[in-house]
Backbone as JSON Lines, residues from 0, in Angstrom:
{"i":0,"aa":"T","n":[119.45,82.89,81.35],"ca":[118.54,82.91,82.39],"c":[118.28,84.64,82.7]}
{"i":1,"aa":"D","n":[116.82,84.69,83.33],"ca":[116.39,85.95,83.71],"c":[117.22,85.8,84.98]}
{"i":2,"aa":"V","n":[117.64,86.67,85.8],"ca":[118.32,87.06,86.88],"c":[117.04,88.4,87.7]}
{"i":3,"aa":"P","n":[116.49,88.01,88.62],"ca":[115.37,89.26,89.13],"c":[116.83,90.51,89.94]}
{"i":4,"aa":"L","n":[116.18,91.61,89.34],"ca":[116.5,92.94,89.92],"c":[116.84,92.95,91.44]}
{"i":5,"aa":"F","n":[117.54,93.6,91.99],"ca":[117.43,93.49,93.34],"c":[117.04,95.37,93.11]}
{"i":6,"aa":"D","n":[115.67,95.44,94.22],"ca":[114.84,96.25,94.68],"c":[115.39,97.05,95.56]}
{"i":7,"aa":"P","n":[116.07,98.26,96.05],"ca":[115.72,98.75,97.21],"c":[114.96,99.8,97.45]}
{"i":8,"aa":"S","n":[114.09,100.02,96.72],"ca":[113.36,101.21,96.57],"c":[112.43,101.36,98.06]}
{"i":9,"aa":"P","n":[112.09,100.1,98.48],"ca":[110.9,99.85,99.96],"c":[111.89,99.89,100.8]}
{"i":10,"aa":"M","n":[113.2,100.06,100.85],"ca":[114.27,99.93,102.03],"c":[114.22,101.32,102.87]}
{"i":11,"aa":"H","n":[114.14,101.13,104.4],"ca":[114.46,102.04,105.36],"c":[115.95,102.6,104.51]}
{"i":12,"aa":"D","n":[116.1,104.44,104.54],"ca":[117.85,104.05,104.28],"c":[119.13,103.91,105.53]}
{"i":13,"aa":"V","n":[118.54,103.89,106.51],"ca":[119.61,103.01,107.71],"c":[119.88,101.47,107.58]}
{"i":14,"aa":"T","n":[118.82,101.35,106.83],"ca":[118.99,99.21,106.44],"c":[119.9,98.79,105.87]}
{"i":15,"aa":"H","n":[120.24,99.59,104.89],"ca":[120.77,98.77,104.03],"c":[121.76,100.3,103.19]}
{"i":16,"aa":"H","n":[122.69,100.27,103.38],"ca":[123.68,101.51,102.36],"c":[124.88,101.29,102.47]}
{"i":17,"aa":"V","n":[125.59,101.86,101.77],"ca":[126.76,101.8,101.79],"c":[127.26,103.37,102.17]}
{"i":18,"aa":"A","n":[128.71,103.21,103.12],"ca":[128.92,104.84,103.5],"c":[130.32,105.26,102.65]}
{"i":19,"aa":"F","n":[130.61,106.21,102.89],"ca":[131.35,107.45,101.95],"c":[132.08,108.49,103.23]}
{"i":20,"aa":"H","n":[133.59,107.94,103.52],"ca":[134.37,109.54,104.23],"c":[134.25,110.41,103.03]}
{"i":21,"aa":"V","n":[133.93,111.62,103.33],"ca":[134.05,112.73,102.59],"c":[135.2,113.69,103.38]}
{"i":22,"aa":"D","n":[135.63,114.77,102.62],"ca":[136.26,115.95,103.06],"c":[135.45,117.12,103.17]}
{"i":23,"aa":"D","n":[134.57,116.95,102.23],"ca":[133.98,118.29,101.58],"c":[132.3,118.0,101.38]}
{"i":24,"aa":"M","n":[131.65,117.56,102.28],"ca":[130.14,117.53,101.89],"c":[129.25,117.99,101.31]}
{"i":25,"aa":"D","n":[129.5,119.38,100.76],"ca":[128.5,120.25,99.72],"c":[129.44,119.94,98.39]}
{"i":26,"aa":"A","n":[130.83,119.2,98.41],"ca":[130.94,119.55,97.08],"c":[131.12,118.03,96.02]}
{"i":27,"aa":"V","n":[131.1,116.62,97.43],"ca":[130.99,115.97,96.94],"c":[129.32,115.5,96.63]}
{"i":28,"aa":"R","n":[128.06,115.98,97.32],"ca":[126.41,115.89,97.3],"c":[126.28,116.71,95.75]}
{"i":29,"aa":"A","n":[126.7,117.96,95.56],"ca":[126.8,118.73,94.38],"c":[126.96,117.78,92.87]}
{"i":30,"aa":"T","n":[128.44,117.32,93.14],"ca":[128.92,116.26,92.34],"c":[127.9,115.13,92.3]}
{"i":31,"aa":"L","n":[127.72,114.57,93.12],"ca":[126.56,113.38,92.99],"c":[125.28,113.76,92.73]}
{"i":32,"aa":"A","n":[124.99,114.98,92.84],"ca":[123.45,115.26,92.44],"c":[123.46,115.39,90.78]}
{"i":33,"aa":"T","n":[124.72,116.08,90.18],"ca":[124.75,116.39,88.72],"c":[124.59,114.91,87.96]}
{"i":34,"aa":"A","n":[125.01,114.14,88.91],"ca":[124.93,112.59,88.19],"c":[123.7,111.98,88.48]}
{"i":35,"aa":"G","n":[122.89,112.62,89.28],"ca":[121.57,111.99,89.06],"c":[121.42,111.54,90.12]}
{"i":36,"aa":"A","n":[122.27,111.31,91.29],"ca":[121.72,111.32,92.53],"c":[120.86,112.13,93.16]}
{"i":37,"aa":"K","n":[120.0,111.34,94.14],"ca":[118.85,112.5,95.03],"c":[118.98,112.6,96.59]}
{"i":38,"aa":"A","n":[118.95,113.22,97.52],"ca":[119.0,113.5,98.67],"c":[117.85,113.15,98.95]}
{"i":39,"aa":"S","n":[118.14,111.89,100.08],"ca":[116.69,111.69,101.07],"c":[116.46,112.71,101.98]}
{"i":40,"aa":"G","n":[117.05,113.61,102.34],"ca":[116.7,114.32,103.27],"c":[118.04,115.34,103.24]}
{"i":41,"aa":"D","n":[117.88,115.87,104.5],"ca":[118.75,117.08,104.86],"c":[119.84,116.52,105.34]}
{"i":42,"aa":"V","n":[121.26,117.0,105.48],"ca":[122.28,117.02,106.3],"c":[121.8,116.85,107.48]}
{"i":43,"aa":"T","n":[122.57,115.9,108.47],"ca":[122.42,115.62,109.6],"c":[123.73,116.23,110.68]}
{"i":44,"aa":"L","n":[123.55,116.94,111.51],"ca":[124.89,117.21,112.2],"c":[124.5,116.48,113.39]}
{"i":45,"aa":"T","n":[125.16,115.29,113.66],"ca":[125.85,114.45,114.88],"c":[126.26,115.67,116.09]}
{"i":46,"aa":"P","n":[125.95,115.05,117.52],"ca":[126.23,115.91,118.78],"c":[127.87,116.25,118.63]}
{"i":47,"aa":"A","n":[128.8,115.17,117.84],"ca":[129.99,115.32,117.84],"c":[130.54,116.17,116.8]}
{"i":48,"aa":"G","n":[129.39,116.43,116.04],"ca":[129.67,117.69,114.6],"c":[130.09,116.89,113.58]}
{"i":49,"aa":"D","n":[129.64,115.41,113.47],"ca":[130.26,115.05,112.21],"c":[128.72,115.19,111.14]}
{"i":50,"aa":"K","n":[129.36,115.59,110.21],"ca":[127.5,115.91,109.04],"c":[127.56,114.33,108.48]}
{"i":51,"aa":"L","n":[126.06,113.7,108.35],"ca":[125.71,113.02,107.52],"c":[124.63,113.03,106.83]}
{"i":52,"aa":"L","n":[124.7,112.43,105.69],"ca":[123.77,112.98,104.33],"c":[123.52,111.45,103.88]}
{"i":53,"aa":"F","n":[121.98,110.98,103.52],"ca":[121.6,109.62,102.41],"c":[121.07,110.36,101.34]}
{"i":54,"aa":"L","n":[121.43,109.49,100.53],"ca":[121.41,110.02,99.19],"c":[121.19,108.5,98.31]}
{"i":55,"aa":"R","n":[120.38,108.62,97.06],"ca":[119.54,107.43,96.18],"c":[120.53,108.05,94.69]}
{"i":56,"aa":"D","n":[121.44,106.7,94.12],"ca":[121.65,107.26,92.97],"c":[120.57,106.71,92.34]}
{"i":57,"aa":"P","n":[121.05,106.89,90.92],"ca":[120.11,106.73,89.48],"c":[119.19,105.36,89.94]}
{"i":58,"aa":"F","n":[119.95,104.78,90.46],"ca":[119.25,103.13,90.43],"c":[118.4,102.92,91.62]}
{"i":59,"aa":"G","n":[118.29,103.85,92.76],"ca":[117.61,103.44,93.58],"c":[118.74,102.97,95.12]}
{"i":60,"aa":"L","n":[119.71,102.92,94.66],"ca":[120.83,102.19,95.98],"c":[121.08,103.27,96.83]}
{"i":61,"aa":"I","n":[121.45,103.16,97.98],"ca":[121.43,103.77,99.0],"c":[122.8,104.3,98.92]}
{"i":62,"aa":"I","n":[123.01,105.42,99.45],"ca":[124.81,105.94,99.69],"c":[124.23,106.81,100.95]}
{"i":63,"aa":"Q","n":[125.97,106.69,102.23],"ca":[125.52,107.48,102.82],"c":[127.42,108.28,102.82]}
{"i":64,"aa":"L","n":[126.81,109.67,102.67],"ca":[128.3,110.46,103.02],"c":[128.44,111.01,104.59]}
{"i":65,"aa":"V","n":[129.98,110.62,105.29],"ca":[129.73,111.19,106.51],"c":[131.2,111.76,106.3]}
{"i":66,"aa":"Q","n":[131.08,112.85,106.98],"ca":[132.31,113.95,107.4],"c":[132.47,114.07,108.71]}
{"i":67,"aa":"R","n":[133.66,113.52,109.02],"ca":[133.88,113.68,110.33],"c":[134.64,115.23,110.95]}
{"i":68,"aa":"H","n":[134.06,115.79,111.79],"ca":[134.35,117.01,112.75],"c":[135.74,116.59,113.14]}
{"i":69,"aa":"E","n":[136.34,115.76,113.55],"ca":[137.58,115.23,114.07],"c":[137.69,113.88,113.55]}
{"i":70,"aa":"K","n":[139.01,113.55,112.7],"ca":[139.61,112.73,112.28],"c":[139.54,111.35,113.49]}
{"i":71,"aa":"M","n":[138.75,110.11,113.27],"ca":[139.08,109.21,113.79],"c":[140.44,107.93,113.53]}
{"i":72,"aa":"L","n":[141.49,108.57,112.8],"ca":[142.78,107.77,113.09],"c":[143.37,108.59,112.4]}
């Protein structure tokens, strides 16, 4: 049977994504870019000093990277 493929392209980044905590935003971003991911914008710095970045993988799935200024736990 044919199964329709999920198409995340029309979705806004904040609406539907998977988030990952990273220790080195620049290194992970470079690794993912080499693998075909494309940033949806620039790194955002929150008032708390956290860094946030949205990317799309080669299939269009939305990924958020989070680098905390201070550990949560």
